[in-house]
mmCIF file of C-alpha atoms and ligand atoms in Angstrom:
data_model
loop_
_atom_site.group_PDB
_atom_site.id
_atom_site.type_symbol
_atom_site.label_atom_id
_atom_site.label_comp_id
_atom_site.label_asym_id
_atom_site.label_seq_id
_atom_site.Cartn_x
_atom_site.Cartn_y
_atom_site.Cartn_z
ATOM 1 C CA MET R 49 16.460 66.639 63.869
ATOM 2 C CA PHE R 50 14.172 66.680 66.528
ATOM 3 C CA TYR R 51 10.843 67.893 67.403
ATOM 4 C CA THR R 52 8.975 70.900 68.407
ATOM 5 C CA GLY R 53 5.524 70.766 68.803
ATOM 6 C CA LEU R 54 4.607 70.438 64.755
ATOM 7 C CA PHE R 55 7.539 71.166 63.756
ATOM 8 C CA ALA R 56 10.701 69.394 62.724
ATOM 9 C CA VAL R 57 13.985 70.839 62.948
ATOM 10 C CA VAL R 58 16.810 69.620 60.951
ATOM 11 C CA ARG R 59 20.482 70.324 62.865
ATOM 12 C CA CYS R 60 22.606 70.608 59.632
ATOM 13 C CA PRO R 61 25.654 69.098 60.317
ATOM 14 C CA ALA R 62 29.157 71.431 61.166
ATOM 15 C CA TRP R 63 30.953 70.629 57.421
ATOM 16 C CA SER R 64 27.585 71.769 55.592
ATOM 17 C CA ARG R 65 26.881 74.538 58.032
ATOM 18 C CA GLY R 66 31.128 75.672 57.310
ATOM 19 C CA ILE R 67 30.680 75.288 53.580
ATOM 20 C CA THR R 68 27.598 77.901 53.602
ATOM 21 C CA ARG R 69 29.494 80.506 55.700
ATOM 22 C CA ALA R 70 32.450 79.637 52.733
ATOM 23 C CA ARG R 71 30.004 80.626 49.968
ATOM 24 C CA SER R 72 28.572 83.461 51.512
ATOM 25 C CA ALA R 73 32.190 84.722 52.431
ATOM 26 C CA LEU R 74 32.320 84.419 48.305
ATOM 27 C CA ALA R 75 29.132 86.201 47.676
ATOM 28 C CA GLN R 76 30.221 89.175 50.046
ATOM 29 C CA LEU R 77 33.592 88.798 48.114
ATOM 30 C CA ASN R 78 32.175 88.967 45.248
ATOM 31 C CA THR R 79 29.719 91.816 45.451
ATOM 32 C CA VAL R 80 32.590 93.854 47.127
ATOM 33 C CA VAL R 81 34.627 93.160 44.481
ATOM 34 C CA GLU R 82 31.754 93.865 41.640
ATOM 35 C CA ALA R 83 31.096 97.418 43.166
ATOM 36 C CA GLU R 84 35.116 98.179 43.107
ATOM 37 C CA LEU R 85 35.266 96.573 39.026
ATOM 38 C CA GLU R 86 31.741 99.011 38.816
ATOM 39 C CA GLY R 87 33.610 102.053 39.904
ATOM 40 C CA ILE R 88 36.844 101.640 37.914
ATOM 41 C CA ARG R 89 34.380 101.431 34.667
ATOM 42 C CA GLY R 90 32.609 104.496 35.615
ATOM 43 C CA ALA R 91 35.355 106.201 36.434
ATOM 44 C CA GLY R 92 36.758 105.893 33.013
ATOM 45 C CA THR R 93 40.158 103.699 33.771
ATOM 46 C CA TRP R 94 39.409 100.293 32.842
ATOM 47 C CA LYS R 95 42.308 99.134 31.000
ATOM 48 C CA ASN R 96 42.137 96.523 28.374
ATOM 49 C CA GLU R 97 45.296 94.482 27.070
ATOM 50 C CA ARG R 98 45.771 94.409 23.666
ATOM 51 C CA ILE R 99 47.456 90.920 22.736
ATOM 52 C CA ILE R 100 50.280 90.647 20.492
ATOM 53 C CA THR R 101 51.264 88.260 19.045
ATOM 54 C CA SER R 102 54.758 88.513 17.609
ATOM 55 C CA LYS R 103 57.913 90.179 19.135
ATOM 56 C CA GLN R 104 58.062 93.034 20.880
ATOM 57 C CA GLY R 105 59.264 96.051 18.510
ATOM 58 C CA PRO R 106 58.934 98.771 16.310
ATOM 59 C CA HIS R 107 56.252 96.893 14.082
ATOM 60 C CA ILE R 108 54.166 93.984 15.851
ATOM 61 C CA ARG R 109 50.866 92.233 15.156
ATOM 62 C CA VAL R 110 47.918 92.237 17.241
ATOM 63 C CA GLU R 111 45.002 90.081 18.235
ATOM 64 C CA GLY R 112 41.543 91.470 16.051
ATOM 65 C CA SER R 113 43.835 93.601 14.092
ATOM 66 C CA SER R 114 44.967 92.700 10.594
ATOM 67 C CA GLY R 115 48.762 93.788 9.037
ATOM 68 C CA ALA R 116 51.505 94.874 11.146
ATOM 69 C CA ILE R 117 51.098 98.060 14.155
ATOM 70 C CA VAL R 118 53.443 100.946 14.684
ATOM 71 C CA ASN R 119 53.726 100.887 18.004
ATOM 72 C CA PHE R 120 54.750 103.780 20.142
ATOM 73 C CA CYS R 121 54.052 102.778 23.761
ATOM 74 C CA ALA R 122 56.998 99.726 24.614
ATOM 75 C CA ASN R 123 59.957 100.896 26.741
ATOM 76 C CA ASN R 124 62.042 99.032 24.474
ATOM 77 C CA TYR R 125 64.290 101.971 24.095
ATOM 78 C CA LEU R 126 66.578 100.629 21.630
ATOM 79 C CA GLY R 127 64.740 97.924 20.497
ATOM 80 C CA LEU R 128 67.060 95.209 21.991
ATOM 81 C CA SER R 129 63.900 93.215 22.751
ATOM 82 C CA SER R 130 63.885 91.297 19.104
ATOM 83 C CA ASP R 131 67.769 92.146 18.991
ATOM 84 C CA PRO R 132 69.316 88.746 17.366
ATOM 85 C CA ALA R 133 72.228 89.018 19.519
ATOM 86 C CA VAL R 134 70.746 89.524 22.188
ATOM 87 C CA ILE R 135 67.766 86.892 21.595
ATOM 88 C CA GLN R 136 71.163 84.371 20.970
ATOM 89 C CA SER R 137 72.443 85.053 24.025
ATOM 90 C CA GLY R 138 69.183 84.231 25.842
ATOM 91 C CA ILE R 139 69.205 80.686 23.879
ATOM 92 C CA ASP R 140 72.308 79.743 24.706
ATOM 93 C CA ALA R 141 72.435 81.115 28.342
ATOM 94 C CA LEU R 142 68.968 78.695 28.430
ATOM 95 C CA ASN R 143 70.723 75.614 26.773
ATOM 96 C CA GLN R 144 73.786 76.131 29.068
ATOM 97 C CA TYR R 145 72.435 76.604 32.373
ATOM 98 C CA GLY R 146 68.820 75.515 32.436
ATOM 99 C CA ALA R 147 65.357 77.283 32.856
ATOM 100 C CA GLY R 148 65.961 77.636 36.022
ATOM 101 C CA LEU R 149 67.366 77.247 39.549
ATOM 102 C CA SER R 150 64.456 76.634 41.136
ATOM 103 C CA SER R 151 65.478 78.588 45.007
ATOM 104 C CA VAL R 152 66.734 81.868 45.606
ATOM 105 C CA ARG R 153 70.301 83.353 45.640
ATOM 106 C CA PHE R 154 71.587 82.563 49.074
ATOM 107 C CA ILE R 155 70.355 78.593 49.150
ATOM 108 C CA CYS R 156 71.862 77.437 45.229
ATOM 109 C CA GLY R 157 70.678 79.944 42.896
ATOM 110 C CA THR R 158 73.811 81.633 42.012
ATOM 111 C CA GLN R 159 75.727 80.670 38.654
ATOM 112 C CA ASN R 160 78.481 82.693 37.647
ATOM 113 C CA LEU R 161 76.272 83.737 34.910
ATOM 114 C CA HIS R 162 74.374 86.228 37.664
ATOM 115 C CA LYS R 163 78.094 87.228 38.824
ATOM 116 C CA SER R 164 79.306 88.031 35.791
ATOM 117 C CA LEU R 165 75.728 90.256 35.235
ATOM 118 C CA GLU R 166 76.355 91.830 38.590
ATOM 119 C CA ALA R 167 79.742 92.587 37.877
ATOM 120 C CA LYS R 168 78.665 93.987 34.325
ATOM 121 C CA ILE R 169 76.441 96.086 35.887
ATOM 122 C CA ALA R 170 78.565 97.603 38.339
ATOM 123 C CA LYS R 171 81.369 98.540 35.428
ATOM 124 C CA PHE R 172 78.288 99.778 33.585
ATOM 125 C CA HIS R 173 77.557 102.825 36.004
ATOM 126 C CA GLN R 174 80.944 103.058 37.209
ATOM 127 C CA ARG R 175 80.006 101.779 40.870
ATOM 128 C CA GLU R 176 81.690 99.772 43.347
ATOM 129 C CA ASP R 177 78.795 96.875 42.689
ATOM 130 C CA ALA R 178 75.484 95.731 41.646
ATOM 131 C CA ILE R 179 72.939 92.963 43.001
ATOM 132 C CA LEU R 180 70.314 91.282 40.887
ATOM 133 C CA TYR R 181 66.330 91.143 41.521
ATOM 134 C CA ALA R 182 63.694 89.883 40.000
ATOM 135 C CA SER R 183 62.153 93.355 38.537
ATOM 136 C CA CYS R 184 62.966 97.465 39.745
ATOM 137 C CA PHE R 185 59.972 97.015 41.216
ATOM 138 C CA ASP R 186 61.605 94.698 43.664
ATOM 139 C CA ALA R 187 64.710 96.446 43.867
ATOM 140 C CA ASN R 188 62.533 99.246 45.187
ATOM 141 C CA ALA R 189 60.674 97.293 47.621
ATOM 142 C CA GLY R 190 63.735 96.211 49.418
ATOM 143 C CA ILE R 191 66.265 98.524 49.846
ATOM 144 C CA PHE R 192 64.798 101.690 52.050
ATOM 145 C CA GLU R 193 63.829 99.089 55.133
ATOM 146 C CA VAL R 194 67.404 97.646 54.898
ATOM 147 C CA LEU R 195 68.650 101.394 54.466
ATOM 148 C CA LEU R 196 67.248 103.597 56.427
ATOM 149 C CA THR R 197 65.935 102.790 59.998
ATOM 150 C CA PRO R 198 63.999 105.166 62.617
ATOM 151 C CA GLU R 199 66.428 107.291 62.963
ATOM 152 C CA ASP R 200 66.498 109.060 59.540
ATOM 153 C CA ALA R 201 64.483 110.387 56.959
ATOM 154 C CA ILE R 202 63.627 110.019 53.319
ATOM 155 C CA ILE R 203 62.797 112.520 51.489
ATOM 156 C CA SER R 204 60.736 111.420 48.181
ATOM 157 C CA ASP R 205 59.823 113.988 45.345
ATOM 158 C CA GLU R 206 55.830 113.494 45.280
ATOM 159 C CA LEU R 207 55.666 111.831 41.759
ATOM 160 C CA ASN R 208 57.760 108.936 42.025
ATOM 161 C CA HIS R 209 57.238 105.418 40.337
ATOM 162 C CA ALA R 210 54.688 103.749 42.765
ATOM 163 C CA SER R 211 57.603 101.168 43.633
ATOM 164 C CA ILE R 212 59.637 103.442 44.823
ATOM 165 C CA ILE R 213 56.581 105.011 46.943
ATOM 166 C CA ASP R 214 55.790 100.889 48.083
ATOM 167 C CA GLY R 215 59.273 100.579 48.935
ATOM 168 C CA VAL R 216 58.882 104.023 51.398
ATOM 169 C CA ARG R 217 56.074 102.771 52.816
ATOM 170 C CA LEU R 218 57.891 99.583 53.692
ATOM 171 C CA CYS R 219 60.489 101.156 55.400
ATOM 172 C CA LYS R 220 60.466 102.973 59.062
ATOM 173 C CA ALA R 221 62.413 106.347 58.376
ATOM 174 C CA ASN R 222 60.800 109.485 58.847
ATOM 175 C CA LYS R 223 58.972 111.047 55.755
ATOM 176 C CA TYR R 224 58.961 113.765 53.830
ATOM 177 C CA ARG R 225 57.685 114.538 50.361
ATOM 178 C CA TYR R 226 58.476 117.546 48.290
ATOM 179 C CA LYS R 227 57.052 119.112 45.628
ATOM 180 C CA HIS R 228 57.776 117.315 42.066
ATOM 181 C CA LEU R 229 61.078 118.620 40.877
ATOM 182 C CA ASP R 230 60.669 121.606 43.195
ATOM 183 C CA LEU R 231 64.346 122.504 44.610
ATOM 184 C CA ARG R 232 62.694 125.065 47.073
ATOM 185 C CA ASP R 233 60.642 122.950 48.669
ATOM 186 C CA LEU R 234 63.369 119.695 48.798
ATOM 187 C CA GLU R 235 66.130 122.506 50.128
ATOM 188 C CA ALA R 236 63.036 123.311 53.284
ATOM 189 C CA LYS R 237 62.486 119.451 53.996
ATOM 190 C CA LEU R 238 66.352 119.076 54.137
ATOM 191 C CA LYS R 239 66.021 121.622 56.263
ATOM 192 C CA GLU R 240 63.738 120.006 58.510
ATOM 193 C CA ALA R 241 65.351 116.781 58.058
ATOM 194 C CA GLN R 242 68.807 117.611 59.883
ATOM 195 C CA LYS R 243 67.473 115.948 63.528
ATOM 196 C CA HIS R 244 68.135 112.756 61.718
ATOM 197 C CA ARG R 245 71.166 110.844 61.479
ATOM 198 C CA MET R 246 71.078 110.429 57.163
ATOM 199 C CA ARG R 247 69.231 111.794 55.124
ATOM 200 C CA LEU R 248 68.537 110.294 51.408
ATOM 201 C CA ILE R 249 67.200 111.686 48.755
ATOM 202 C CA VAL R 250 64.919 109.970 46.333
ATOM 203 C CA THR R 251 63.880 110.508 42.593
ATOM 204 C CA ASP R 252 63.137 108.973 39.213
ATOM 205 C CA GLY R 253 66.241 110.203 36.917
ATOM 206 C CA VAL R 254 63.442 110.760 34.170
ATOM 207 C CA PHE R 255 60.069 110.441 35.165
ATOM 208 C CA SER R 256 58.050 108.034 32.791
ATOM 209 C CA MET R 257 54.877 109.852 32.721
ATOM 210 C CA ASP R 258 55.937 113.389 30.744
ATOM 211 C CA GLY R 259 59.678 112.681 30.363
ATOM 212 C CA ASP R 260 61.007 114.965 32.764
ATOM 213 C CA VAL R 261 64.348 114.690 33.734
ATOM 214 C CA ALA R 262 65.462 115.282 37.510
ATOM 215 C CA PRO R 263 68.011 118.462 38.256
ATOM 216 C CA LEU R 264 70.306 116.251 39.692
ATOM 217 C CA LYS R 265 73.084 118.292 39.673
ATOM 218 C CA GLU R 266 71.116 120.703 41.894
ATOM 219 C CA ILE R 267 69.902 118.321 44.087
ATOM 220 C CA CYS R 268 73.495 117.202 44.433
ATOM 221 C CA ASP R 269 74.764 120.502 45.167
ATOM 222 C CA LEU R 270 71.926 120.659 48.289
ATOM 223 C CA SER R 271 73.416 116.703 48.745
ATOM 224 C CA ASP R 272 76.551 118.354 49.731
ATOM 225 C CA LYS R 273 75.030 121.326 51.686
ATOM 226 C CA TYR R 274 72.985 118.840 53.901
ATOM 227 C CA ASN R 275 74.775 115.833 53.927
ATOM 228 C CA ALA R 276 72.353 113.951 52.353
ATOM 229 C CA LEU R 277 72.715 110.955 50.183
ATOM 230 C CA VAL R 278 71.227 110.461 46.801
ATOM 231 C CA PHE R 279 69.014 107.891 45.220
ATOM 232 C CA ILE R 280 67.477 107.669 41.816
ATOM 233 C CA ASP R 281 65.406 105.352 39.646
ATOM 234 C CA GLU R 282 66.658 104.825 36.074
ATOM 235 C CA CYS R 283 64.486 102.640 34.496
ATOM 236 C CA HIS R 284 63.728 105.232 31.875
ATOM 237 C CA ALA R 285 67.479 106.473 31.447
ATOM 238 C CA THR R 286 69.718 103.451 31.834
ATOM 239 C CA GLY R 287 70.707 102.571 28.070
ATOM 240 C CA PHE R 288 70.435 105.773 26.270
ATOM 241 C CA LEU R 289 70.390 108.752 28.198
ATOM 242 C CA GLY R 290 73.592 110.511 28.481
ATOM 243 C CA PRO R 291 76.466 110.667 26.191
ATOM 244 C CA ASN R 292 77.086 106.501 26.724
ATOM 245 C CA GLY R 293 73.800 105.020 27.138
ATOM 246 C CA ARG R 294 74.815 105.260 31.527
ATOM 247 C CA GLY R 295 72.062 107.322 32.860
ATOM 248 C CA THR R 296 70.369 110.938 34.171
ATOM 249 C CA ASP R 297 73.710 111.325 36.180
ATOM 250 C CA GLU R 298 76.189 110.928 33.114
ATOM 251 C CA LEU R 299 73.890 113.242 30.991
ATOM 252 C CA LEU R 300 73.923 115.904 33.807
ATOM 253 C CA GLY R 301 77.170 115.127 34.848
ATOM 254 C CA VAL R 302 76.776 114.100 38.409
ATOM 255 C CA MET R 303 78.386 110.062 37.667
ATOM 256 C CA ASP R 304 80.593 110.305 40.950
ATOM 257 C CA ARG R 305 78.163 112.176 43.001
ATOM 258 C CA VAL R 306 74.557 110.429 43.149
ATOM 259 C CA HIS R 307 75.093 107.159 45.610
ATOM 260 C CA ILE R 308 72.821 104.577 44.914
ATOM 261 C CA VAL R 309 71.363 103.685 41.379
ATOM 262 C CA ASN R 310 68.234 101.175 40.843
ATOM 263 C CA SER R 311 67.111 100.114 36.856
ATOM 264 C CA THR R 312 64.961 97.540 35.353
ATOM 265 C CA LEU R 313 66.496 95.170 32.968
ATOM 266 C CA GLY R 314 62.792 95.342 31.359
ATOM 267 C CA LYS R 315 62.998 98.369 29.635
ATOM 268 C CA ALA R 316 66.053 98.973 27.494
ATOM 269 C CA LEU R 317 68.512 96.004 28.346
ATOM 270 C CA GLY R 318 66.539 93.384 26.516
ATOM 271 C CA GLY R 319 63.714 94.263 27.974
ATOM 272 C CA ALA R 320 63.095 90.708 29.481
ATOM 273 C CA ALA R 321 62.961 91.036 32.940
ATOM 274 C CA GLY R 322 65.260 91.812 36.350
ATOM 275 C CA GLY R 323 66.139 94.608 38.288
ATOM 276 C CA TYR R 324 68.894 95.849 40.215
ATOM 277 C CA THR R 325 70.832 98.267 42.491
ATOM 278 C CA ALA R 326 74.347 99.482 42.176
ATOM 279 C CA GLY R 327 76.428 101.310 44.739
ATOM 280 C CA PRO R 328 78.764 101.179 47.646
ATOM 281 C CA LYS R 329 80.009 97.353 48.051
ATOM 282 C CA ALA R 330 78.609 97.546 51.471
ATOM 283 C CA LEU R 331 75.331 98.512 51.078
ATOM 284 C CA VAL R 332 74.960 95.583 48.015
ATOM 285 C CA ASP R 333 76.176 93.482 50.982
ATOM 286 C CA LEU R 334 74.233 94.465 53.451
ATOM 287 C CA LEU R 335 71.423 93.800 50.754
ATOM 288 C CA ARG R 336 71.809 90.483 49.910
ATOM 289 C CA GLN R 337 71.841 89.846 53.844
ATOM 290 C CA ARG R 338 68.453 91.915 54.512
ATOM 291 C CA SER R 339 66.805 92.694 51.111
ATOM 292 C CA ARG R 340 63.264 90.868 51.803
ATOM 293 C CA PRO R 341 62.557 90.227 48.105
ATOM 294 C CA TYR R 342 66.357 89.227 47.573
ATOM 295 C CA LEU R 343 66.140 86.913 50.332
ATOM 296 C CA PHE R 344 62.448 85.686 49.603
ATOM 297 C CA SER R 345 62.276 84.961 45.889
ATOM 298 C CA ASN R 346 63.285 82.847 42.719
ATOM 299 C CA THR R 347 66.846 84.020 41.741
ATOM 300 C CA LEU R 348 66.765 85.393 37.881
ATOM 301 C CA PRO R 349 66.408 82.913 34.864
ATOM 302 C CA PRO R 350 69.575 82.529 33.090
ATOM 303 C CA PRO R 351 67.993 82.860 29.559
ATOM 304 C CA VAL R 352 66.989 86.070 31.128
ATOM 305 C CA VAL R 353 70.608 86.826 32.654
ATOM 306 C CA GLY R 354 72.167 85.696 29.170
ATOM 307 C CA CYS R 355 69.668 88.000 27.767
ATOM 308 C CA ALA R 356 70.625 91.435 29.976
ATOM 309 C CA SER R 357 74.509 90.143 29.695
ATOM 310 C CA LYS R 358 74.200 90.811 25.455
ATOM 311 C CA ALA R 359 72.353 94.010 25.751
ATOM 312 C CA LEU R 360 74.904 95.255 28.157
ATOM 313 C CA ASP R 361 78.377 94.009 26.095
ATOM 314 C CA LEU R 362 76.442 95.797 22.623
ATOM 315 C CA LEU R 363 76.119 99.392 25.011
ATOM 316 C CA MET R 364 79.627 99.170 26.304
ATOM 317 C CA ASP R 365 81.539 97.970 23.018
ATOM 318 C CA SER R 366 80.305 101.433 21.493
ATOM 319 C CA ASN R 367 78.070 104.236 22.225
ATOM 320 C CA THR R 368 76.719 104.547 18.666
ATOM 321 C CA ILE R 369 73.600 102.071 20.053
ATOM 322 C CA ALA R 370 72.816 104.394 23.055
ATOM 323 C CA GLN R 371 73.069 107.165 20.626
ATOM 324 C CA THR R 372 70.095 105.657 18.113
ATOM 325 C CA MET R 373 67.499 107.349 20.792
ATOM 326 C CA ALA R 374 68.054 110.435 20.873
ATOM 327 C CA SER R 375 68.307 110.350 16.908
ATOM 328 C CA LYS R 376 65.549 109.066 16.026
ATOM 329 C CA THR R 377 63.837 111.632 19.138
ATOM 330 C CA LYS R 378 65.028 114.531 17.234
ATOM 331 C CA ARG R 379 64.486 113.018 14.159
ATOM 332 C CA TYR R 380 60.290 112.627 14.850
ATOM 333 C CA LYS R 381 60.331 115.866 16.474
ATOM 334 C CA SER R 382 61.302 117.416 13.362
ATOM 335 C CA ILE R 383 58.584 115.865 12.164
ATOM 336 C CA LEU R 384 55.813 116.032 13.689
ATOM 337 C CA ILE R 385 52.756 118.597 13.350
ATOM 338 C CA PRO R 386 51.689 120.799 15.442
ATOM 339 C CA VAL R 387 48.123 120.365 16.051
ATOM 340 C CA SER R 388 46.540 123.955 16.779
HETATM 341 N N1 PLP E 478 60.640 102.390 38.764
HETATM 342 C C1 PLP E 478 60.123 103.409 37.116
HETATM 343 C C2 PLP E 478 60.622 104.446 37.116
HETATM 344 C C3 PLP E 478 59.419 102.304 36.142
HETATM 345 O O1 PLP E 478 58.764 102.864 35.478
HETATM 346 C C4 PLP E 478 59.236 101.054 36.331
HETATM 347 C C5 PLP E 478 58.437 100.344 35.774
HETATM 348 O O2 PLP E 478 57.473 100.483 34.946
HETATM 349 C C6 PLP E 478 59.561 100.187 38.110
HETATM 350 C C7 PLP E 478 60.154 100.931 38.600
HETATM 351 C C8 PLP E 478 59.345 98.651 37.916
HETATM 352 O O3 PLP E 478 60.168 98.698 37.625
HETATM 353 P P1 PLP E 478 60.186 96.701 36.920
HETATM 354 O O4 PLP E 478 59.143 96.362 35.886
HETATM 355 O O5 PLP E 478 61.889 95.952 36.453
HETATM 356 O O6 PLP E 478 59.872 96.022 37.860
#
């Protein structure tokens, strides 16, 4: 403290000035965030989360509502998230392998369970190899920057999933975006991209918002013509599209022409969590060495692996389960009354 004429000036210690600055930074953060939240409310896009108090399934219990509610909005396409055999497999894996590995894969996070699921995924998709991720979001975030360099080009449908968009952002390849499902525009972009070393066409197999199916046969024809690779995100197709539930490529007869498949274990395949890339062995080997979400994130928990593994067994044992989705959709459509 010191005196300047009439007034005593109190000097605050450095730590208290630090706290004052931290408080003002927090106040600023709150102001900025509140304004943003108000904007979301004003735009009518606020997302309320309903709280489910039962297992996921066609009928669920929801906090605040009495009785069972018919659930049309999960991606539990085959009902396997509450299948007794899937649940039991998760319990068995929990008992045998524990809750988790407390590690990433390459340090000490790989169990025989993970290797066997990867082999099953590769077999299911009829690809050389497969690699697991904590989610398909991670699989999409982790692939493009490993595969493509500034010498290459990525040609992506404009309505691809957010995780593809983020993955593409992270990669240093030249970026082209074609109009949704528009083959003419795709061809124009492929022509433009001929100057690059490699070209990768990237599309959702099925687009989740409207259920559009990518014209994969025609896309593969263009990929042949312009020497491009084809990548599909099969989150909304794996397990139930095509005669054996292999996905959009099976449905459209191009399993041997699509080079890379990314998909999720978090929808039709038991619904727990996890994602993967299935494709050429050399690519999968490289992903294990370089893909950041794989290298720097914890391994999939054994119970999750156990559930997905059983879901795949069920699908590979017979195509009856895969076909339930098609027959239920048909039945539902037949009883829908058109609203005039
Ligand atoms: N790709 C598509 C098309 C999706 O719909 C989703 C999930 O909503 C993802 C990727 C991400 O999958 P995951 O939930 O396994 O991260």
